[in-house]
Amino acid sequence: MNKLNPHLSVDCVIFGVDNQRLRVLLVDRDTKGQPAETYDHNRLKLPGGLVFNNELLSDAATRVLEELSGMKKTTLYQFDVLDSLNRMGNEADRVWLEETTGLSIERVVSIAYYGIVESSVINSCNQNSHWVEMNQTHNLPFDHEDIIQGALTAIRQRFKRDGLIFGYLPEKFTINQLQNLISVFYDEEPDSRNFRKKIKKLDFIVALNEKQKNVAHKPAQLYRFDPDKFAQFSNNRIIF
Amino acid sequence: MNKLNPHLSVDCVIFGVDNQRLRVLLVDRDTKGQPAETYDHNRLKLPGGLVFNNELLSDAATRVLEELSGMKKTTLYQFDVLDSLNRMGNEADRVWLEETTGLSIERVVSIAYYGIVESSVINSCNQNSHWVEMNQTHNLPFDHEDIIQGALTAIRQRFKRDGLIFGYLPEKFTINQLQNLISVFYDEEPDSRNFRKKIKKLDFIVALNEKQKNVAHKPAQLYRFDPDKFAQFSNNRIIF
DNA sequence: CCAAAAGTGTTCGTTCTACACCCATGT
DNA sequence: ACATGGGTGTAGAACGAACACTTTTGG
């Protein structure tokens, strides 16, 4: 029972923002100790792998992500099922999978997850992890480039609506941090006066008795996200 | 290669509206010729089954749906992945699956699809098909009751937004038919004056040079849905 | 002439958009 | 004193909600 199922895999698309750019986590295909400098993109892939027969898919995604990147406890959201018959269209990809798993691979259906991480996490991953700027993810194996595009589409539909956006921000954030994050994911640049008015009406964004410190400009008010109040909020509205 | 995969299945939740009630298609578990009068709900299940190794999941869903209900060419939308470890928690369900497939069943991950059909389709299904009113679907095998609830949630999120609602209406429809359909799926009763005003502003709902005939009241203007204009419509807005 | 559904307008409050300047801090 | 980002108000347009009666047809 506790065997890898050669028909089921998971893939994870992890987004992070660094230097105002949207980035995606890729991992090295071979984890056998080349120095990081020799990595090239042909060796990079999405973190993913086969599922154990007695394992939930979401658990498999979390496990595989940690095994490959060192990232722990990441919240993941299922967004797609990849079942094309020529996912293994590139023979080299199939052979690689057979060699690394020791299994005979015919068809693999993959369940795709996305997640978002805070910028602090980006720097605490292991050396196999590479944060590649969105649209710079070329030459990936299998259908990984399609999966990334699908994840971005899915996230654009759910990021605001599901409150997922607050998972990326630090506990205490400024209104501008929130607004910048939206800009990165949606290529929008909302008017800051109108944006602030909207935010003030949302009772799940709570002002703290605290301001920024040591900044070379007027220090900004800090806020926190209240998930309970958010849950009560009349749902399925597009918020920002 | 062309074998049933004992780990992968599809399930279909097909909605139809009949007599102003929202109904779900269930099929008889054993298709071996009992007269319809002796059917009871313990024998009913969602149309679904295992997937061939060389078959796309959506093709499998369409095939299985036709095999079990006689319904053809139904457009289906993937909305969930069922991977709980105790989906076969009821031993009788597992045994039934093993007997009908002749395969040894350990774990089955099921991909769930929904679809909506016009009322005309409801009456053209074969005798295994039963249109059961929503919330009257008791004692279903596996996790089929959960799947139905999930489908309703998914459809409420996508029905309006994705224009899917027009797939249910006849080619030429009246504004009241549209409004009734919304009522059935959402338990809403929008004000007809306001509703009409909204509709008139939507250029993807096109008035025809045609009215109802042979109705015992003022005949209503007929409209059609223009998918191309809908696609251009500024997206991800909640419309009605 | 009756039953049944179709169709129509106005008012009021809310929300959205566009737009420009002063404020608090560190260097 | 200056550079940097933080923070504010108002007017006009668009939108949403509430509300009741007349019209056209078939029977």
Coordinates of C-alpha atoms (C1' of nucleotides) in Angstrom, one line a residue:
Chain A
M1 CA 0.0 0.0 0.0
N2 CA 2.8 2.4 0.9
K3 CA 4.2 2.6 -2.6
L4 CA 4.6 5.4 -5.0
N5 CA 1.8 5.4 -7.5
P6 CA 3.2 5.6 -11.0
H7 CA 0.0 7.3 -12.4
L8 CA -0.3 10.1 -9.9
S9 CA 1.9 13.1 -9.4
V10 CA 1.7 16.6 -7.9
D11 CA 3.3 19.8 -9.0
C12 CA 3.7 23.0 -7.0
V13 CA 3.9 26.5 -8.4
I14 CA 5.2 28.7 -5.6
F15 CA 5.1 32.5 -6.1
G16 CA 7.2 35.0 -4.3
V17 CA 7.8 38.7 -4.8
D18 CA 11.4 40.0 -4.7
N19 CA 12.6 43.3 -5.8
Q20 CA 9.1 44.2 -6.9
R21 CA 9.2 41.3 -9.4
L22 CA 6.9 38.3 -9.4
R23 CA 9.0 35.1 -9.2
V24 CA 8.4 31.4 -9.4
L25 CA 10.3 28.7 -7.5
L26 CA 12.1 26.1 -9.6
V27 CA 14.3 23.4 -8.3
D28 CA 17.3 21.5 -9.8
R29 CA 16.4 18.3 -11.5
D30 CA 19.4 16.5 -10.1
T31 CA 20.0 17.0 -6.5
K32 CA 23.4 15.4 -6.6
G33 CA 25.7 18.1 -5.6
Q34 CA 26.9 20.2 -8.5
P35 CA 27.9 23.6 -7.4
A36 CA 25.1 26.1 -7.9
E37 CA 27.1 28.2 -10.4
T38 CA 26.9 25.4 -13.0
Y39 CA 23.1 25.2 -12.9
D40 CA 21.4 26.2 -16.1
H41 CA 17.7 26.5 -16.8
N42 CA 17.6 23.2 -18.7
R43 CA 18.0 21.5 -15.4
L44 CA 15.3 23.4 -13.6
K45 CA 11.7 22.2 -13.1
L46 CA 8.8 22.8 -10.9
P47 CA 8.9 21.1 -7.5
G48 CA 6.8 18.0 -8.0
G49 CA 6.8 14.2 -7.9
L50 CA 4.8 11.0 -7.5
V51 CA 2.3 10.4 -4.8
F52 CA 2.3 7.5 -2.3
N53 CA -0.8 5.3 -2.4
N54 CA -1.7 6.1 1.2
E55 CA -1.1 9.8 0.9
L56 CA -3.4 12.7 0.3
L57 CA -2.5 14.7 -2.7
S58 CA -2.1 17.9 -0.7
D59 CA 0.2 16.1 1.8
A60 CA 2.2 14.8 -1.2
A61 CA 2.5 18.3 -2.5
T62 CA 3.7 19.6 0.8
R63 CA 6.1 16.8 1.3
V64 CA 7.6 17.0 -2.2
L65 CA 8.0 20.8 -1.9
E66 CA 9.9 20.4 1.4
E67 CA 12.1 17.5 0.0
L68 CA 13.1 19.6 -3.0
S69 CA 13.3 23.1 -1.7
G70 CA 13.6 22.9 2.1
M71 CA 10.4 25.0 2.4
K72 CA 8.2 24.0 5.3
K73 CA 4.5 24.4 6.2
T74 CA 3.5 26.1 3.0
T75 CA -0.2 26.4 2.4
L76 CA -1.1 25.1 -1.0
Y77 CA -4.2 25.4 -3.2
Q78 CA -5.2 22.9 -5.8
F79 CA -6.0 24.6 -9.1
D80 CA -5.6 22.2 -12.0
V81 CA -5.4 18.7 -13.3
L82 CA -2.9 17.9 -16.0
D83 CA -3.9 14.8 -18.0
S84 CA -2.7 15.4 -21.6
L85 CA -1.6 12.2 -23.2
N86 CA 1.7 13.6 -24.4
R87 CA 2.9 15.1 -21.2
M88 CA 5.8 12.7 -21.6
G89 CA 6.1 13.9 -25.2
N90 CA 9.8 14.5 -24.6
E91 CA 11.3 11.0 -24.2
A92 CA 14.2 12.4 -22.1
D93 CA 11.6 13.5 -19.5
R94 CA 10.1 10.0 -19.3
V95 CA 13.5 8.3 -19.0
W96 CA 14.5 10.8 -16.3
L97 CA 11.4 10.0 -14.3
E98 CA 11.8 6.2 -14.7
E99 CA 15.4 6.5 -13.6
T100 CA 14.8 8.6 -10.6
T101 CA 11.8 6.6 -9.4
G102 CA 12.8 3.1 -10.5
L103 CA 9.3 2.6 -11.8
S104 CA 7.9 1.9 -15.3
I105 CA 6.1 5.1 -16.4
E106 CA 3.2 4.9 -18.8
R107 CA 0.8 7.8 -18.0
V108 CA 1.0 10.3 -15.3
V109 CA -1.9 12.6 -14.3
S110 CA -0.6 15.5 -12.3
I111 CA -2.5 17.6 -9.8
A112 CA -1.3 21.1 -9.7
Y113 CA -1.0 23.3 -6.6
Y114 CA -0.1 26.9 -6.1
G115 CA 1.1 28.8 -3.1
I116 CA 2.6 32.2 -2.2
V117 CA 5.3 32.9 0.3
E118 CA 6.6 35.9 2.1
S119 CA 9.8 37.4 0.9
S120 CA 11.6 36.2 4.0
V121 CA 11.0 32.6 2.9
I122 CA 12.7 33.2 -0.4
N123 CA 16.1 33.5 1.2
S124 CA 15.7 30.5 3.5
C125 CA 15.4 27.8 0.8
N126 CA 18.1 25.3 0.1
Q127 CA 20.6 25.5 -2.7
N128 CA 18.5 23.6 -5.2
S129 CA 15.9 26.4 -5.1
H130 CA 15.9 29.1 -7.8
W131 CA 13.5 32.0 -7.9
V132 CA 13.1 32.8 -11.5
E133 CA 11.3 35.9 -12.7
M134 CA 7.9 35.3 -14.2
N135 CA 8.2 35.1 -18.0
Q136 CA 11.8 34.0 -17.8
T137 CA 11.0 30.4 -17.2
H138 CA 12.2 28.8 -20.4
N139 CA 13.0 25.3 -21.4
L140 CA 11.2 23.6 -18.6
P141 CA 10.5 19.8 -18.9
F142 CA 7.1 18.2 -19.2
D143 CA 4.3 20.8 -19.4
H144 CA 5.7 22.9 -16.6
E145 CA 5.5 26.1 -18.5
D146 CA 1.8 25.6 -19.1
I147 CA 1.3 24.8 -15.5
I148 CA 2.9 28.1 -14.4
Q149 CA 0.7 30.1 -16.8
G150 CA -2.4 28.3 -15.4
A151 CA -1.3 29.0 -11.9
L152 CA -1.0 32.7 -12.6
T153 CA -4.5 32.7 -14.2
A154 CA -5.9 30.9 -11.2
I155 CA -4.2 33.1 -8.7
R156 CA -5.5 36.2 -10.4
Q157 CA -9.0 34.9 -10.0
R158 CA -8.6 33.9 -6.4
F159 CA -5.9 36.1 -4.8
K160 CA -8.1 38.9 -3.8
R161 CA -11.4 37.1 -3.5
D162 CA -10.0 34.4 -1.1
G163 CA -8.0 36.7 1.0
L164 CA -4.9 34.7 0.0
I165 CA -3.1 37.9 -0.6
F166 CA -2.7 38.4 3.1
G167 CA -0.8 35.2 3.4
Y168 CA 2.0 36.8 1.6
L169 CA 2.2 40.1 3.5
P170 CA 4.1 40.3 6.8
E171 CA 1.9 40.2 9.9
K172 CA 2.1 44.0 10.2
F173 CA 1.8 45.7 6.9
T174 CA 1.3 49.2 5.5
I175 CA -1.4 50.1 3.0
N176 CA 1.3 50.7 0.4
Q177 CA 2.7 47.2 0.8
L178 CA -0.8 45.8 0.1
Q179 CA -1.2 48.1 -2.9
N180 CA 2.2 47.2 -4.3
L181 CA 1.5 43.5 -4.0
I182 CA -1.7 43.9 -6.0
S183 CA 0.3 45.8 -8.6
V184 CA 2.8 43.0 -9.0
F185 CA 0.2 40.3 -9.5
Y186 CA -2.2 42.1 -11.7
D187 CA -0.3 44.8 -13.5
E188 CA -2.6 47.4 -12.1
E189 CA -1.7 50.7 -10.5
P190 CA -4.7 51.8 -8.5
D191 CA -5.1 55.5 -7.4
S192 CA -3.7 55.6 -3.9
R193 CA -6.4 58.0 -2.5
N194 CA -9.2 55.9 -3.7
F195 CA -7.5 52.7 -2.6
R196 CA -7.1 54.0 0.9
K197 CA -10.7 55.0 1.1
K198 CA -11.7 51.5 0.1
I199 CA -9.4 49.9 2.7
K200 CA -10.7 52.0 5.5
K201 CA -14.1 50.6 5.0
L202 CA -13.0 47.0 5.3
D203 CA -13.2 46.0 9.0
F204 CA -11.0 42.9 8.5
I205 CA -8.0 45.2 7.9
V206 CA -7.3 46.5 11.4
A207 CA -5.2 49.5 12.2
L208 CA -2.6 48.8 14.9
N209 CA -1.3 51.3 17.5
E210 CA 2.0 51.2 15.7
K211 CA 3.9 52.9 12.9
Q212 CA 6.9 52.2 10.8
K213 CA 10.3 53.1 12.3
N214 CA 13.6 54.2 10.9
V215 CA 12.3 55.1 7.5
A216 CA 13.5 58.2 5.6
H217 CA 10.1 59.6 5.2
K218 CA 6.8 60.0 7.2
P219 CA 6.3 56.6 8.9
A220 CA 3.3 54.7 7.8
Q221 CA 0.5 53.3 9.8
L222 CA 0.7 49.5 10.3
Y223 CA -2.3 47.2 9.8
R224 CA -3.1 43.5 10.4
F225 CA -5.4 41.1 8.6
D226 CA -8.3 39.6 10.7
P227 CA -9.2 36.2 9.0
D228 CA -12.3 35.7 11.2
K229 CA -13.8 39.0 10.2
F230 CA -12.8 38.3 6.6
A231 CA -14.7 35.0 6.7
Q232 CA -17.8 36.8 7.8
F233 CA -17.5 39.4 5.1
S234 CA -20.2 39.0 2.5
N235 CA -18.4 36.6 0.2
N236 CA -17.6 36.2 -3.5
R237 CA -17.2 39.9 -4.0
I238 CA -14.2 41.3 -5.7
I239 CA -12.8 43.5 -3.0
F240 CA -10.0 45.8 -4.1
Chain B
M1 CA -1.9 0.7 -22.7
N2 CA -5.6 0.7 -23.6
K3 CA -6.6 -0.6 -20.2
L4 CA -8.8 0.8 -17.4
N5 CA -6.6 2.5 -14.8
P6 CA -7.6 1.2 -11.4
H7 CA -6.4 4.5 -9.7
L8 CA -8.3 7.1 -11.8
S9 CA -11.9 7.7 -12.1
V10 CA -14.3 10.5 -13.2
D11 CA -17.6 11.5 -11.8
C12 CA -20.2 13.7 -13.4
V13 CA -22.7 16.0 -11.7
I14 CA -25.3 16.9 -14.3
F15 CA -27.8 19.6 -13.3
G16 CA -31.1 20.1 -15.0
V17 CA -34.2 22.2 -14.2
D18 CA -37.6 20.7 -14.3
N19 CA -40.8 22.1 -12.9
Q20 CA -38.8 25.0 -11.5
R21 CA -36.8 22.6 -9.4
L22 CA -33.1 22.0 -9.5
R23 CA -32.4 18.4 -10.2
V24 CA -29.3 16.1 -10.4
L25 CA -28.9 13.2 -12.7
L26 CA -28.3 9.8 -10.9
V27 CA -28.1 6.5 -12.6
D28 CA -28.8 3.0 -11.6
R29 CA -25.9 1.1 -10.1
D30 CA -26.8 -2.1 -11.9
T31 CA -27.8 -1.7 -15.5
K32 CA -29.1 -5.3 -15.7
G33 CA -32.7 -4.9 -16.6
Q34 CA -34.8 -4.5 -13.5
P35 CA -38.0 -2.6 -14.2
A36 CA -37.7 1.0 -13.4
E37 CA -40.5 0.8 -10.7
T38 CA -38.4 -1.3 -8.4
Y39 CA -35.5 1.2 -8.3
D40 CA -34.7 2.7 -5.0
H41 CA -32.3 5.4 -4.1
N42 CA -29.9 2.9 -2.5
R43 CA -29.1 1.7 -6.0
L44 CA -28.5 5.2 -7.4
K45 CA -25.2 6.9 -7.9
L46 CA -23.6 9.7 -9.9
P47 CA -22.6 8.7 -13.4
G48 CA -18.9 7.9 -13.2
G49 CA -16.3 5.2 -13.7
L50 CA -12.7 4.4 -14.3
V51 CA -10.6 6.0 -17.0
F52 CA -8.7 4.2 -19.8
N53 CA -4.9 4.8 -19.7
N54 CA -5.0 6.3 -23.2
E55 CA -8.0 8.5 -22.5
L56 CA -8.3 12.1 -21.5
L57 CA -10.2 12.7 -18.3
S58 CA -12.8 14.9 -20.0
D59 CA -13.3 12.3 -22.7
A60 CA -13.7 9.6 -20.1
A61 CA -16.3 11.8 -18.3
T62 CA -18.2 12.3 -21.6
R63 CA -18.0 8.6 -22.5
V64 CA -19.1 7.3 -19.1
L65 CA -22.0 9.8 -19.0
E66 CA -23.2 8.5 -22.4
E67 CA -22.7 4.9 -21.5
L68 CA -24.8 5.2 -18.3
S69 CA -27.4 7.7 -19.2
G70 CA -27.5 7.9 -23.1
M71 CA -26.8 11.6 -22.9
K72 CA -24.6 12.8 -25.8
K73 CA -22.2 15.7 -26.4
T74 CA -22.7 17.2 -23.0
T75 CA -20.2 20.0 -22.2
L76 CA -18.5 19.3 -18.9
Y77 CA -16.4 21.4 -16.6
Q78 CA -13.8 20.0 -14.2
F79 CA -14.3 21.4 -10.7
D80 CA -12.8 19.1 -8.0
V81 CA -10.4 16.3 -7.3
L82 CA -11.5 13.7 -4.7
D83 CA -8.6 12.0 -3.1
S84 CA -9.7 11.1 0.5
L85 CA -8.1 7.9 1.7
N86 CA -11.5 6.5 2.9
R87 CA -13.5 7.1 -0.2
M88 CA -14.0 3.4 -0.2
G89 CA -14.9 3.5 3.5
N90 CA -18.0 1.5 2.8
E91 CA -16.7 -2.0 2.0
A92 CA -19.8 -2.7 -0.1
D93 CA -18.8 0.1 -2.5
R94 CA -15.3 -1.3 -3.0
V95 CA -16.6 -4.8 -3.6
W96 CA -19.1 -3.5 -6.1
L97 CA -16.4 -1.7 -8.0
E98 CA -14.1 -4.7 -8.0
E99 CA -17.0 -6.9 -9.3
T100 CA -18.1 -4.6 -12.0
T101 CA -14.6 -3.8 -13.3
G102 CA -12.8 -7.1 -12.6
L103 CA -9.9 -5.2 -11.2
S104 CA -8.3 -5.1 -7.8
I105 CA -9.1 -1.7 -6.3
E106 CA -6.8 -0.1 -3.7
R107 CA -7.1 3.6 -4.1
V108 CA -9.1 5.6 -6.5
V109 CA -8.7 9.3 -7.1
S110 CA -11.7 10.8 -8.9
I111 CA -11.8 13.9 -11.0
A112 CA -15.2 15.5 -10.7
Y113 CA -17.1 17.3 -13.6
Y114 CA -20.3 19.2 -13.7
G115 CA -22.5 20.1 -16.6
I116 CA -25.9 21.6 -17.1
V117 CA -28.5 20.5 -19.6
E118 CA -31.6 21.9 -21.2
S119 CA -34.9 20.6 -20.0
S120 CA -35.4 18.9 -23.4
V121 CA -32.5 16.6 -22.6
I122 CA -34.0 15.5 -19.3
N123 CA -36.7 13.6 -21.1
S124 CA -34.4 12.0 -23.7
C125 CA -32.2 10.0 -21.3
N126 CA -32.4 6.2 -21.0
Q127 CA -34.3 4.3 -18.3
N128 CA -31.3 4.1 -16.0
S129 CA -31.5 7.9 -15.6
H130 CA -33.2 9.5 -12.7
W131 CA -33.5 13.2 -12.1
V132 CA -33.6 13.6 -8.4
E133 CA -34.4 16.9 -6.8
M134 CA -31.5 18.7 -5.1
N135 CA -31.4 17.9 -1.4
Q136 CA -33.3 14.6 -2.0
T137 CA -30.2 12.7 -2.9
H138 CA -29.8 10.4 0.1
N139 CA -27.9 7.2 0.6
L140 CA -25.5 7.6 -2.3
P141 CA -22.4 5.4 -2.4
F142 CA -18.8 6.6 -2.0
D143 CA -18.6 10.3 -1.4
H144 CA -21.2 11.2 -4.0
E145 CA -23.2 13.4 -1.8
D146 CA -20.2 15.5 -1.0
I147 CA -19.4 15.7 -4.7
I148 CA -22.9 17.1 -5.4
Q149 CA -22.6 19.7 -2.8
G150 CA -19.2 20.7 -4.2
A151 CA -20.6 20.9 -7.7
L152 CA -23.4 23.3 -6.5
T153 CA -20.9 25.5 -4.8
A154 CA -18.6 25.5 -7.8
I155 CA -21.5 26.2 -10.1
R156 CA -22.7 29.1 -8.0
Q157 CA -19.3 30.7 -8.4
R158 CA -19.0 30.1 -12.1
F159 CA -22.5 30.0 -13.6
K160 CA -22.9 33.7 -14.1
R161 CA -19.3 34.7 -14.3
D162 CA -18.4 32.2 -17.1
G163 CA -21.6 32.6 -19.1
L164 CA -22.3 29.0 -18.5
I165 CA -25.8 29.8 -17.7
F166 CA -26.6 30.4 -21.4
G167 CA -25.6 26.8 -22.1
Y168 CA -28.7 25.8 -20.3
L169 CA -31.2 28.2 -21.9
P170 CA -32.7 27.5 -25.4
E171 CA -31.1 29.3 -28.3
K172 CA -33.9 31.9 -28.2
F173 CA -34.9 32.8 -24.7
T174 CA -37.0 35.4 -22.9
I175 CA -35.7 37.6 -20.1
N176 CA -38.0 35.8 -17.7
Q177 CA -36.5 32.5 -18.6
L178 CA -33.1 33.9 -17.8
Q179 CA -34.3 35.3 -14.5
N180 CA -36.1 32.1 -13.5
L181 CA -32.9 30.1 -14.1
I182 CA -31.0 32.4 -11.8
S183 CA -33.6 32.0 -9.2
V184 CA -33.4 28.2 -9.2
F185 CA -29.6 28.1 -8.9
Y186 CA -29.2 30.8 -6.3
D187 CA -32.4 31.0 -4.3
E188 CA -32.7 34.7 -5.3
E189 CA -35.7 36.6 -6.6
P190 CA -34.4 39.7 -8.3
D191 CA -36.8 42.6 -9.0
S192 CA -37.9 42.2 -12.6
R193 CA -37.7 45.9 -13.4
N194 CA -34.2 46.3 -12.2
F195 CA -33.2 43.0 -13.8
R196 CA -34.5 44.1 -17.2
K197 CA -32.6 47.4 -17.0
K198 CA -29.4 45.5 -16.3
I199 CA -29.9 43.1 -19.2
K200 CA -30.6 45.9 -21.7
K201 CA -27.1 47.3 -21.0
L202 CA -25.4 44.0 -21.8
D203 CA -24.6 43.9 -25.5
F204 CA -23.9 40.2 -25.5
I205 CA -27.6 39.6 -24.9
V206 CA -29.1 40.4 -28.3
A207 CA -32.8 41.1 -29.0
L208 CA -34.1 39.1 -32.0
N209 CA -36.9 40.3 -34.4
E210 CA -39.1 37.7 -32.9
K211 CA -41.6 37.1 -30.2
Q212 CA -43.2 34.2 -28.4
K213 CA -46.2 32.7 -30.1
N214 CA -49.3 30.9 -28.8
V215 CA -48.9 31.9 -25.2
A216 CA -52.0 32.9 -23.2
H217 CA -50.6 36.3 -22.3
K218 CA -48.6 39.2 -23.9
P219 CA -45.9 37.5 -26.0
A220 CA -42.3 38.1 -24.8
Q221 CA -39.4 39.4 -26.8
L222 CA -36.9 36.7 -27.6
Y223 CA -33.1 37.1 -27.1
R224 CA -30.0 35.2 -28.0
F225 CA -26.6 35.0 -26.3
D226 CA -23.5 36.1 -28.3
P227 CA -20.5 34.2 -26.9
D228 CA -18.0 36.4 -28.8
K229 CA -19.2 39.6 -27.4
F230 CA -19.4 37.9 -24.0
A231 CA -15.7 37.0 -24.3
Q232 CA -14.8 40.6 -24.9
F233 CA -16.8 41.7 -22.0
S234 CA -14.6 43.1 -19.2
N235 CA -14.1 39.9 -17.4
N236 CA -14.3 38.5 -13.9
R237 CA -17.2 40.8 -13.0
I238 CA -20.2 39.4 -11.4
I239 CA -22.8 40.2 -13.9
F240 CA -26.4 39.7 -12.8
Chain C
dC1 C1' -64.0 40.3 -19.6
dC2 C1' -60.7 37.7 -17.1
dA3 C1' -56.3 35.5 -16.2
dA4 C1' -51.4 35.6 -16.9
dA5 C1' -47.2 37.2 -17.8
dA6 C1' -44.8 41.3 -20.2
dG7 C1' -43.1 45.5 -19.9
dT8 C1' -42.1 50.3 -18.2
dG9 C1' -39.7 55.2 -15.0
dT10 C1' -38.4 57.8 -11.0
dT11 C1' -36.3 58.8 -6.8
dC12 C1' -32.8 58.2 -3.5
dG13 C1' -28.7 56.7 -1.5
dT14 C1' -24.2 54.5 -2.4
dT15 C1' -20.2 53.8 -4.8
dC16 C1' -16.6 54.9 -8.2
dT17 C1' -13.5 58.0 -10.6
dA18 C1' -10.6 61.7 -11.4
dC19 C1' -7.8 64.8 -9.6
dA20 C1' -3.4 67.9 -6.4
dC21 C1' -1.5 69.2 -2.5
dC22 C1' 0.6 69.2 2.4
dC23 C1' 2.9 66.2 6.0
dA24 C1' 6.5 63.7 8.8
dT25 C1' 10.8 61.8 8.8
dG26 C1' 16.1 60.9 7.9
dT27 C1' 20.1 62.6 5.7
Chain D
dA1 C1' 16.7 72.3 3.0
dC2 C1' 15.6 68.5 0.3
dA3 C1' 14.2 63.9 -0.9
dT4 C1' 11.1 60.3 0.0
dG5 C1' 7.0 58.2 0.5
dG6 C1' 2.6 59.0 3.7
dG7 C1' -1.6 60.7 3.9
dT8 C1' -6.0 63.6 2.9
dG9 C1' -11.1 65.8 0.4
dT10 C1' -14.4 66.9 -3.1
dA11 C1' -17.4 67.0 -7.1
dG12 C1' -19.7 64.5 -10.8
dA13 C1' -21.0 60.2 -12.9
dA14 C1' -22.5 55.6 -12.6
dC15 C1' -24.9 52.2 -10.3
dG16 C1' -28.2 49.7 -7.2
dA17 C1' -32.5 49.2 -4.6
dA18 C1' -37.1 50.1 -3.8
dC19 C1' -41.4 50.9 -5.5
dA20 C1' -47.0 50.0 -8.8
dC21 C1' -49.3 50.2 -12.7
dT22 C1' -50.5 49.5 -17.8
dT23 C1' -50.2 46.3 -21.9
dT24 C1' -51.0 42.4 -24.9
dT25 C1' -52.5 38.1 -25.7
dG26 C1' -55.6 33.5 -25.4
dG27 C1' -59.5 31.5 -23.6

